[in-house]
Amino acid sequence: MAEFNSPLGLDMSLDEAIAERQQAARANYGGTPAVVDDVGGAPATVGTRVYVGNLSYKTSWQNLKDHFRSAGNVVHAKVMEERPGRSKGCGIV
């Protein structure tokens, strides 16, 4: 199990950190996290972005998105590039 070390010196597993954040979001937002969008004042769902490192240079955004679908709904996946067609080996989901 991966360990998460916060800047405050608190140690917890990644699963514990995720569960704590989800619990806080439900408590603060009544179970439906939402913010007011800057354009038109329409509500927009608050999401979570995950940095993914150590990717193969051959990994496409489609492969990354497909892989993370097993964890839940994926809205966006991006593989960072040094220049067009040359992956940096990391991405954001």
PDB file as gemmi writes it, atoms N, CA and C in Angstrom:
CRYST1    1.000    1.000    1.000  90.00  90.00  90.00 P 1                      
ATOM      1  N   MET A   1       0.849  -1.172   0.000  1.00  0.00           N  
ATOM      2  CA  MET A   1       0.000   0.000   0.000  1.00  0.00           C  
ATOM      3  C   MET A   1       0.894   1.234   0.000  1.00  0.00           C  
ATOM      4  N   ALA A   2       0.575   2.190  -0.845  1.00  0.00           N  
ATOM      5  CA  ALA A   2       1.364   3.419  -0.957  1.00  0.00           C  
ATOM      6  C   ALA A   2       1.175   4.289   0.281  1.00  0.00           C  
ATOM      7  N   GLU A   3       2.233   4.932   0.695  1.00  0.00           N  
ATOM      8  CA  GLU A   3       2.171   5.836   1.842  1.00  0.00           C  
ATOM      9  C   GLU A   3       2.176   7.276   1.357  1.00  0.00           C  
ATOM     10  N   PHE A   4       1.414   8.113   2.033  1.00  0.00           N  
ATOM     11  CA  PHE A   4       1.318   9.529   1.697  1.00  0.00           C  
ATOM     12  C   PHE A   4       1.895  10.323   2.851  1.00  0.00           C  
ATOM     13  N   ASN A   5       2.907  11.128   2.582  1.00  0.00           N  
ATOM     14  CA  ASN A   5       3.508  11.981   3.606  1.00  0.00           C  
ATOM     15  C   ASN A   5       3.133  13.419   3.317  1.00  0.00           C  
ATOM     16  N   SER A   6       2.322  13.987   4.174  1.00  0.00           N  
ATOM     17  CA  SER A   6       1.879  15.364   3.956  1.00  0.00           C  
ATOM     18  C   SER A   6       2.967  16.329   4.400  1.00  0.00           C  
ATOM     19  N   PRO A   7       2.896  17.584   3.945  1.00  0.00           N  
ATOM     20  CA  PRO A   7       3.877  18.580   4.362  1.00  0.00           C  
ATOM     21  C   PRO A   7       3.813  18.850   5.864  1.00  0.00           C  
ATOM     22  N   LEU A   8       2.712  18.476   6.496  1.00  0.00           N  
ATOM     23  CA  LEU A   8       2.573  18.705   7.936  1.00  0.00           C  
ATOM     24  C   LEU A   8       3.182  17.582   8.758  1.00  0.00           C  
ATOM     25  N   GLY A   9       3.740  16.569   8.075  1.00  0.00           N  
ATOM     26  CA  GLY A   9       4.371  15.469   8.782  1.00  0.00           C  
ATOM     27  C   GLY A   9       3.408  14.354   9.155  1.00  0.00           C  
ATOM     28  N   LEU A  10       2.192  14.391   8.648  1.00  0.00           N  
ATOM     29  CA  LEU A  10       1.223  13.352   8.932  1.00  0.00           C  
ATOM     30  C   LEU A  10       1.429  12.195   7.968  1.00  0.00           C  
ATOM     31  N   ASP A  11       1.447  10.991   8.484  1.00  0.00           N  
ATOM     32  CA  ASP A  11       1.615   9.814   7.642  1.00  0.00           C  
ATOM     33  C   ASP A  11       0.303   9.055   7.572  1.00  0.00           C  
ATOM     34  N   MET A  12      -0.136   8.739   6.361  1.00  0.00           N  
ATOM     35  CA  MET A  12      -1.333   7.937   6.177  1.00  0.00           C  
ATOM     36  C   MET A  12      -1.230   7.244   4.833  1.00  0.00           C  
ATOM     37  N   SER A  13      -1.981   6.158   4.673  1.00  0.00           N  
ATOM     38  CA  SER A  13      -1.975   5.471   3.391  1.00  0.00           C  
ATOM     39  C   SER A  13      -2.740   6.309   2.382  1.00  0.00           C  
ATOM     40  N   LEU A  14      -2.500   6.048   1.120  1.00  0.00           N  
ATOM     41  CA  LEU A  14      -3.203   6.767   0.062  1.00  0.00           C  
ATOM     42  C   LEU A  14      -4.702   6.515   0.169  1.00  0.00           C  
ATOM     43  N   ASP A  15      -5.090   5.275   0.474  1.00  0.00           N  
ATOM     44  CA  ASP A  15      -6.513   4.956   0.628  1.00  0.00           C  
ATOM     45  C   ASP A  15      -7.140   5.755   1.764  1.00  0.00           C  
ATOM     46  N   GLU A  16      -6.416   5.921   2.862  1.00  0.00           N  
ATOM     47  CA  GLU A  16      -6.925   6.705   3.990  1.00  0.00           C  
ATOM     48  C   GLU A  16      -7.065   8.174   3.612  1.00  0.00           C  
ATOM     49  N   ALA A  17      -6.101   8.702   2.871  1.00  0.00           N  
ATOM     50  CA  ALA A  17      -6.155  10.104   2.450  1.00  0.00           C  
ATOM     51  C   ALA A  17      -7.336  10.348   1.521  1.00  0.00           C  
ATOM     52  N   ILE A  18      -7.575   9.417   0.596  1.00  0.00           N  
ATOM     53  CA  ILE A  18      -8.697   9.550  -0.332  1.00  0.00           C  
ATOM     54  C   ILE A  18     -10.017   9.480   0.424  1.00  0.00           C  
ATOM     55  N   ALA A  19     -10.138   8.512   1.325  1.00  0.00           N  
ATOM     56  CA  ALA A  19     -11.365   8.368   2.104  1.00  0.00           C  
ATOM     57  C   ALA A  19     -11.627   9.606   2.960  1.00  0.00           C  
ATOM     58  N   GLU A  20     -10.578  10.165   3.553  1.00  0.00           N  
ATOM     59  CA  GLU A  20     -10.718  11.366   4.377  1.00  0.00           C  
ATOM     60  C   GLU A  20     -11.183  12.556   3.538  1.00  0.00           C  
ATOM     61  N   ARG A  21     -10.620  12.696   2.347  1.00  0.00           N  
ATOM     62  CA  ARG A  21     -11.010  13.803   1.463  1.00  0.00           C  
ATOM     63  C   ARG A  21     -12.458  13.648   0.995  1.00  0.00           C  
ATOM     64  N   GLN A  22     -12.853  12.416   0.662  1.00  0.00           N  
ATOM     65  CA  GLN A  22     -14.226  12.186   0.233  1.00  0.00           C  
ATOM     66  C   GLN A  22     -15.211  12.466   1.361  1.00  0.00           C  
ATOM     67  N   GLN A  23     -14.858  12.065   2.567  1.00  0.00           N  
ATOM     68  CA  GLN A  23     -15.722  12.303   3.722  1.00  0.00           C  
ATOM     69  C   GLN A  23     -15.865  13.807   3.971  1.00  0.00           C  
ATOM     70  N   ALA A  24     -14.771  14.545   3.872  1.00  0.00           N  
ATOM     71  CA  ALA A  24     -14.815  15.992   4.081  1.00  0.00           C  
ATOM     72  C   ALA A  24     -15.664  16.666   2.997  1.00  0.00           C  
ATOM     73  N   ALA A  25     -15.543  16.185   1.764  1.00  0.00           N  
ATOM     74  CA  ALA A  25     -16.338  16.768   0.668  1.00  0.00           C  
ATOM     75  C   ALA A  25     -17.821  16.532   0.903  1.00  0.00           C  
ATOM     76  N   ARG A  26     -18.185  15.330   1.355  1.00  0.00           N  
ATOM     77  CA  ARG A  26     -19.594  15.048   1.627  1.00  0.00           C  
ATOM     78  C   ARG A  26     -20.111  15.901   2.769  1.00  0.00           C  
ATOM     79  N   ALA A  27     -19.285  16.105   3.797  1.00  0.00           N  
ATOM     80  CA  ALA A  27     -19.699  16.904   4.951  1.00  0.00           C  
ATOM     81  C   ALA A  27     -19.851  18.376   4.571  1.00  0.00           C  
ATOM     82  N   ASN A  28     -18.931  18.887   3.767  1.00  0.00           N  
ATOM     83  CA  ASN A  28     -18.953  20.305   3.387  1.00  0.00           C  
ATOM     84  C   ASN A  28     -19.998  20.636   2.343  1.00  0.00           C  
ATOM     85  N   TYR A  29     -20.311  19.681   1.488  1.00  0.00           N  
ATOM     86  CA  TYR A  29     -21.181  19.969   0.359  1.00  0.00           C  
ATOM     87  C   TYR A  29     -22.445  19.124   0.335  1.00  0.00           C  
ATOM     88  N   GLY A  30     -22.785  18.475   1.430  1.00  0.00           N  
ATOM     89  CA  GLY A  30     -24.009  17.694   1.453  1.00  0.00           C  
ATOM     90  C   GLY A  30     -24.004  16.507   0.520  1.00  0.00           C  
ATOM     91  N   GLY A  31     -22.825  15.963   0.222  1.00  0.00           N  
ATOM     92  CA  GLY A  31     -22.735  14.783  -0.621  1.00  0.00           C  
ATOM     93  C   GLY A  31     -22.590  15.074  -2.102  1.00  0.00           C  
ATOM     94  N   THR A  32     -22.791  16.291  -2.530  1.00  0.00           N  
ATOM     95  CA  THR A  32     -22.652  16.643  -3.938  1.00  0.00           C  
ATOM     96  C   THR A  32     -21.718  17.836  -4.071  1.00  0.00           C  
ATOM     97  N   PRO A  33     -20.401  17.592  -4.178  1.00  0.00           N  
ATOM     98  CA  PRO A  33     -19.481  18.710  -4.300  1.00  0.00           C  
ATOM     99  C   PRO A  33     -19.777  19.526  -5.547  1.00  0.00           C  
ATOM    100  N   ALA A  34     -19.921  20.836  -5.378  1.00  0.00           N  
ATOM    101  CA  ALA A  34     -20.171  21.709  -6.525  1.00  0.00           C  
ATOM    102  C   ALA A  34     -19.646  23.097  -6.226  1.00  0.00           C  
ATOM    103  N   VAL A  35     -19.283  23.800  -7.264  1.00  0.00           N  
ATOM    104  CA  VAL A  35     -18.858  25.188  -7.157  1.00  0.00           C  
ATOM    105  C   VAL A  35     -19.610  25.978  -8.215  1.00  0.00           C  
ATOM    106  N   VAL A  36     -19.588  27.276  -8.109  1.00  0.00           N  
ATOM    107  CA  VAL A  36     -20.223  28.103  -9.133  1.00  0.00           C  
ATOM    108  C   VAL A  36     -19.194  28.397 -10.206  1.00  0.00           C  
ATOM    109  N   ASP A  37     -19.546  28.085 -11.428  1.00  0.00           N  
ATOM    110  CA  ASP A  37     -18.678  28.308 -12.570  1.00  0.00           C  
ATOM    111  C   ASP A  37     -18.531  29.809 -12.810  1.00  0.00           C  
ATOM    112  N   ASP A  38     -17.357  30.232 -13.277  1.00  0.00           N  
ATOM    113  CA  ASP A  38     -17.113  31.652 -13.544  1.00  0.00           C  
ATOM    114  C   ASP A  38     -17.975  32.182 -14.685  1.00  0.00           C  
ATOM    115  N   VAL A  39     -18.371  31.318 -15.599  1.00  0.00           N  
ATOM    116  CA  VAL A  39     -19.140  31.738 -16.767  1.00  0.00           C  
ATOM    117  C   VAL A  39     -20.611  31.404 -16.546  1.00  0.00           C  
ATOM    118  N   GLY A  40     -21.431  32.399 -16.365  1.00  0.00           N  
ATOM    119  CA  GLY A  40     -22.866  32.190 -16.257  1.00  0.00           C  
ATOM    120  C   GLY A  40     -23.367  31.746 -14.897  1.00  0.00           C  
ATOM    121  N   GLY A  41     -22.492  31.471 -13.956  1.00  0.00           N  
ATOM    122  CA  GLY A  41     -22.922  31.078 -12.620  1.00  0.00           C  
ATOM    123  C   GLY A  41     -23.502  29.676 -12.531  1.00  0.00           C  
ATOM    124  N   ALA A  42     -23.313  28.843 -13.551  1.00  0.00           N  
ATOM    125  CA  ALA A  42     -23.839  27.481 -13.529  1.00  0.00           C  
ATOM    126  C   ALA A  42     -22.988  26.608 -12.615  1.00  0.00           C  
ATOM    127  N   PRO A  43     -23.616  25.673 -11.892  1.00  0.00           N  
ATOM    128  CA  PRO A  43     -22.826  24.796 -11.033  1.00  0.00           C  
ATOM    129  C   PRO A  43     -21.948  23.870 -11.861  1.00  0.00           C  
ATOM    130  N   ALA A  44     -20.737  23.641 -11.379  1.00  0.00           N  
ATOM    131  CA  ALA A  44     -19.800  22.739 -12.035  1.00  0.00           C  
ATOM    132  C   ALA A  44     -19.309  21.748 -10.999  1.00  0.00           C  
ATOM    133  N   THR A  45     -19.230  20.489 -11.351  1.00  0.00           N  
ATOM    134  CA  THR A  45     -18.788  19.458 -10.417  1.00  0.00           C  
ATOM    135  C   THR A  45     -17.305  19.611 -10.137  1.00  0.00           C  
ATOM    136  N   VAL A  46     -16.935  19.497  -8.880  1.00  0.00           N  
ATOM    137  CA  VAL A  46     -15.535  19.541  -8.479  1.00  0.00           C  
ATOM    138  C   VAL A  46     -14.952  18.161  -8.705  1.00  0.00           C  
ATOM    139  N   GLY A  47     -13.830  18.082  -9.369  1.00  0.00           N  
ATOM    140  CA  GLY A  47     -13.208  16.800  -9.643  1.00  0.00           C  
ATOM    141  C   GLY A  47     -11.860  16.690  -8.965  1.00  0.00           C  
ATOM    142  N   THR A  48     -11.256  15.559  -9.161  1.00  0.00           N  
ATOM    143  CA  THR A  48      -9.935  15.298  -8.623  1.00  0.00           C  
ATOM    144  C   THR A  48      -9.007  15.003  -9.782  1.00  0.00           C  
ATOM    145  N   ARG A  49      -7.851  15.599  -9.776  1.00  0.00           N  
ATOM    146  CA  ARG A  49      -6.838  15.323 -10.787  1.00  0.00           C  
ATOM    147  C   ARG A  49      -5.739  14.498 -10.143  1.00  0.00           C  
ATOM    148  N   VAL A  50      -5.238  13.553 -10.909  1.00  0.00           N  
ATOM    149  CA  VAL A  50      -4.183  12.671 -10.416  1.00  0.00           C  
ATOM    150  C   VAL A  50      -2.989  12.775 -11.354  1.00  0.00           C  
ATOM    151  N   TYR A  51      -1.819  13.040 -10.777  1.00  0.00           N  
ATOM    152  CA  TYR A  51      -0.573  13.045 -11.544  1.00  0.00           C  
ATOM    153  C   TYR A  51      -0.115  11.598 -11.669  1.00  0.00           C  
ATOM    154  N   VAL A  52       0.241  11.177 -12.867  1.00  0.00           N  
ATOM    155  CA  VAL A  52       0.715   9.820 -13.107  1.00  0.00           C  
ATOM    156  C   VAL A  52       2.107   9.917 -13.710  1.00  0.00           C  
ATOM    157  N   GLY A  53       3.085   9.361 -13.016  1.00  0.00           N  
ATOM    158  CA  GLY A  53       4.463   9.412 -13.490  1.00  0.00           C  
ATOM    159  C   GLY A  53       4.971   8.052 -13.917  1.00  0.00           C  
ATOM    160  N   ASN A  54       6.157   8.037 -14.472  1.00  0.00           N  
ATOM    161  CA  ASN A  54       6.853   6.823 -14.877  1.00  0.00           C  
ATOM    162  C   ASN A  54       6.085   6.058 -15.957  1.00  0.00           C  
ATOM    163  N   LEU A  55       5.440   6.797 -16.860  1.00  0.00           N  
ATOM    164  CA  LEU A  55       4.724   6.163 -17.968  1.00  0.00           C  
ATOM    165  C   LEU A  55       5.704   5.794 -19.071  1.00  0.00           C  
ATOM    166  N   SER A  56       5.353   4.764 -19.799  1.00  0.00           N  
ATOM    167  CA  SER A  56       6.112   4.428 -20.999  1.00  0.00           C  
ATOM    168  C   SER A  56       5.972   5.586 -21.977  1.00  0.00           C  
ATOM    169  N   TYR A  57       7.016   5.852 -22.738  1.00  0.00           N  
ATOM    170  CA  TYR A  57       6.958   6.929 -23.720  1.00  0.00           C  
ATOM    171  C   TYR A  57       5.969   6.619 -24.837  1.00  0.00           C  
ATOM    172  N   LYS A  58       5.527   5.370 -24.928  1.00  0.00           N  
ATOM    173  CA  LYS A  58       4.567   4.964 -25.949  1.00  0.00           C  
ATOM    174  C   LYS A  58       3.120   5.091 -25.472  1.00  0.00           C  
ATOM    175  N   THR A  59       2.898   5.454 -24.208  1.00  0.00           N  
ATOM    176  CA  THR A  59       1.547   5.562 -23.659  1.00  0.00           C  
ATOM    177  C   THR A  59       0.812   6.744 -24.267  1.00  0.00           C  
ATOM    178  N   SER A  60      -0.383   6.503 -24.777  1.00  0.00           N  
ATOM    179  CA  SER A  60      -1.208   7.573 -25.340  1.00  0.00           C  
ATOM    180  C   SER A  60      -2.237   8.008 -24.303  1.00  0.00           C  
ATOM    181  N   TRP A  61      -2.877   9.150 -24.538  1.00  0.00           N  
ATOM    182  CA  TRP A  61      -3.910   9.600 -23.612  1.00  0.00           C  
ATOM    183  C   TRP A  61      -5.074   8.614 -23.609  1.00  0.00           C  
ATOM    184  N   GLN A  62      -5.332   7.959 -24.745  1.00  0.00           N  
ATOM    185  CA  GLN A  62      -6.415   6.984 -24.813  1.00  0.00           C  
ATOM    186  C   GLN A  62      -6.123   5.787 -23.906  1.00  0.00           C  
ATOM    187  N   ASN A  63      -4.869   5.289 -23.943  1.00  0.00           N  
ATOM    188  CA  ASN A  63      -4.485   4.169 -23.080  1.00  0.00           C  
ATOM    189  C   ASN A  63      -4.579   4.549 -21.607  1.00  0.00           C  
ATOM    190  N   LEU A  64      -4.150   5.753 -21.288  1.00  0.00           N  
ATOM    191  CA  LEU A  64      -4.183   6.239 -19.911  1.00  0.00           C  
ATOM    192  C   LEU A  64      -5.628   6.340 -19.420  1.00  0.00           C  
ATOM    193  N   LYS A  65      -6.500   6.906 -20.239  1.00  0.00           N  
ATOM    194  CA  LYS A  65      -7.911   7.054 -19.872  1.00  0.00           C  
ATOM    195  C   LYS A  65      -8.574   5.686 -19.708  1.00  0.00           C  
ATOM    196  N   ASP A  66      -8.327   4.782 -20.638  1.00  0.00           N  
ATOM    197  CA  ASP A  66      -8.901   3.443 -20.559  1.00  0.00           C  
ATOM    198  C   ASP A  66      -8.454   2.717 -19.293  1.00  0.00           C  
ATOM    199  N   HIS A  67      -7.182   2.866 -18.938  1.00  0.00           N  
ATOM    200  CA  HIS A  67      -6.658   2.199 -17.739  1.00  0.00           C  
ATOM    201  C   HIS A  67      -7.342   2.718 -16.467  1.00  0.00           C  
ATOM    202  N   PHE A  68      -7.541   4.025 -16.369  1.00  0.00           N  
ATOM    203  CA  PHE A  68      -8.112   4.611 -15.159  1.00  0.00           C  
ATOM    204  C   PHE A  68      -9.636   4.471 -15.085  1.00  0.00           C  
ATOM    205  N   ARG A  69     -10.273   4.061 -16.161  1.00  0.00           N  
ATOM    206  CA  ARG A  69     -11.723   3.820 -16.119  1.00  0.00           C  
ATOM    207  C   ARG A  69     -12.071   2.707 -15.138  1.00  0.00           C  
ATOM    208  N   SER A  70     -11.137   1.798 -14.869  1.00  0.00           N  
ATOM    209  CA  SER A  70     -11.407   0.728 -13.903  1.00  0.00           C  
ATOM    210  C   SER A  70     -11.573   1.291 -12.498  1.00  0.00           C  
ATOM    211  N   ALA A  71     -11.081   2.510 -12.255  1.00  0.00           N  
ATOM    212  CA  ALA A  71     -11.202   3.154 -10.942  1.00  0.00           C  
ATOM    213  C   ALA A  71     -12.439   4.037 -10.837  1.00  0.00           C  
ATOM    214  N   GLY A  72     -13.051   4.376 -11.970  1.00  0.00           N  
ATOM    215  CA  GLY A  72     -14.229   5.231 -11.936  1.00  0.00           C  
ATOM    216  C   GLY A  72     -14.372   6.037 -13.211  1.00  0.00           C  
ATOM    217  N   ASN A  73     -15.262   7.022 -13.151  1.00  0.00           N  
ATOM    218  CA  ASN A  73     -15.527   7.871 -14.303  1.00  0.00           C  
ATOM    219  C   ASN A  73     -14.323   8.767 -14.579  1.00  0.00           C  
ATOM    220  N   VAL A  74     -13.850   8.758 -15.811  1.00  0.00           N  
ATOM    221  CA  VAL A  74     -12.710   9.584 -16.212  1.00  0.00           C  
ATOM    222  C   VAL A  74     -13.202  10.635 -17.192  1.00  0.00           C  
ATOM    223  N   VAL A  75     -13.027  11.896 -16.830  1.00  0.00           N  
ATOM    224  CA  VAL A  75     -13.484  12.994 -17.671  1.00  0.00           C  
ATOM    225  C   VAL A  75     -12.403  13.421 -18.657  1.00  0.00           C  
ATOM    226  N   HIS A  76     -11.144  13.377 -18.227  1.00  0.00           N  
ATOM    227  CA  HIS A  76     -10.056  13.904 -19.052  1.00  0.00           C  
ATOM    228  C   HIS A  76      -8.765  13.163 -18.728  1.00  0.00           C  
ATOM    229  N   ALA A  77      -7.975  12.900 -19.734  1.00  0.00           N  
ATOM    230  CA  ALA A  77      -6.644  12.329 -19.545  1.00  0.00           C  
ATOM    231  C   ALA A  77      -5.693  13.015 -20.520  1.00  0.00           C  
ATOM    232  N   LYS A  78      -4.507  13.358 -20.033  1.00  0.00           N  
ATOM    233  CA  LYS A  78      -3.531  14.038 -20.883  1.00  0.00           C  
ATOM    234  C   LYS A  78      -2.143  13.485 -20.590  1.00  0.00           C  
ATOM    235  N   VAL A  79      -1.420  13.148 -21.638  1.00  0.00           N  
ATOM    236  CA  VAL A  79      -0.021  12.750 -21.517  1.00  0.00           C  
ATOM    237  C   VAL A  79       0.803  13.979 -21.871  1.00  0.00           C  
ATOM    238  N   MET A  80       1.683  14.403 -20.962  1.00  0.00           N  
ATOM    239  CA  MET A  80       2.509  15.582 -21.191  1.00  0.00           C  
ATOM    240  C   MET A  80       3.522  15.290 -22.297  1.00  0.00           C  
ATOM    241  N   GLU A  81       3.787  16.302 -23.120  1.00  0.00           N  
ATOM    242  CA  GLU A  81       4.720  16.147 -24.232  1.00  0.00           C  
ATOM    243  C   GLU A  81       5.802  17.217 -24.190  1.00  0.00           C  
ATOM    244  N   GLU A  82       7.040  16.819 -24.534  1.00  0.00           N  
ATOM    245  CA  GLU A  82       8.144  17.772 -24.658  1.00  0.00           C  
ATOM    246  C   GLU A  82       7.950  18.599 -25.924  1.00  0.00           C  
ATOM    247  N   ARG A  83       7.602  17.925 -26.974  1.00  0.00           N  
ATOM    248  CA  ARG A  83       7.255  18.531 -28.256  1.00  0.00           C  
ATOM    249  C   ARG A  83       6.226  17.598 -28.885  1.00  0.00           C  
ATOM    250  N   PRO A  84       5.498  18.029 -29.880  1.00  0.00           N  
ATOM    251  CA  PRO A  84       4.459  17.161 -30.453  1.00  0.00           C  
ATOM    252  C   PRO A  84       4.988  15.778 -30.829  1.00  0.00           C  
ATOM    253  N   GLY A  85       4.343  14.756 -30.265  1.00  0.00           N  
ATOM    254  CA  GLY A  85       4.736  13.384 -30.558  1.00  0.00           C  
ATOM    255  C   GLY A  85       5.791  12.811 -29.636  1.00  0.00           C  
ATOM    256  N   ARG A  86       6.359  13.591 -28.725  1.00  0.00           N  
ATOM    257  CA  ARG A  86       7.417  13.126 -27.821  1.00  0.00           C  
ATOM    258  C   ARG A  86       6.935  13.248 -26.384  1.00  0.00           C  
ATOM    259  N   SER A  87       6.562  12.115 -25.766  1.00  0.00           N  
ATOM    260  CA  SER A  87       6.033  12.097 -24.417  1.00  0.00           C  
ATOM    261  C   SER A  87       7.115  12.425 -23.389  1.00  0.00           C  
ATOM    262  N   LYS A  88       6.700  13.063 -22.287  1.00  0.00           N  
ATOM    263  CA  LYS A  88       7.593  13.307 -21.151  1.00  0.00           C  
ATOM    264  C   LYS A  88       7.578  12.145 -20.175  1.00  0.00           C  
ATOM    265  N   GLY A  89       6.687  11.179 -20.385  1.00  0.00           N  
ATOM    266  CA  GLY A  89       6.608  10.022 -19.499  1.00  0.00           C  
ATOM    267  C   GLY A  89       5.726  10.264 -18.278  1.00  0.00           C  
ATOM    268  N   CYS A  90       4.846  11.272 -18.346  1.00  0.00           N  
ATOM    269  CA  CYS A  90       3.930  11.549 -17.241  1.00  0.00           C  
ATOM    270  C   CYS A  90       2.636  12.115 -17.799  1.00  0.00           C  
ATOM    271  N   GLY A  91       1.610  12.145 -16.958  1.00  0.00           N  
ATOM    272  CA  GLY A  91       0.335  12.663 -17.403  1.00  0.00           C  
ATOM    273  C   GLY A  91      -0.568  13.059 -16.255  1.00  0.00           C  
ATOM    274  N   ILE A  92      -1.731  13.580 -16.602  1.00  0.00           N  
ATOM    275  CA  ILE A  92      -2.750  14.001 -15.644  1.00  0.00           C  
ATOM    276  C   ILE A  92      -4.055  13.320 -16.035  1.00  0.00           C  
ATOM    277  N   VAL A  93      -4.736  12.745 -15.041  1.00  0.00           N  
ATOM    278  CA  VAL A  93      -6.045  12.126 -15.271  1.00  0.00           C  
ATOM    279  C   VAL A  93      -7.043  12.831 -14.384  1.00  0.00           C  
TER     280      VAL A  93                                                      
END                                                                             
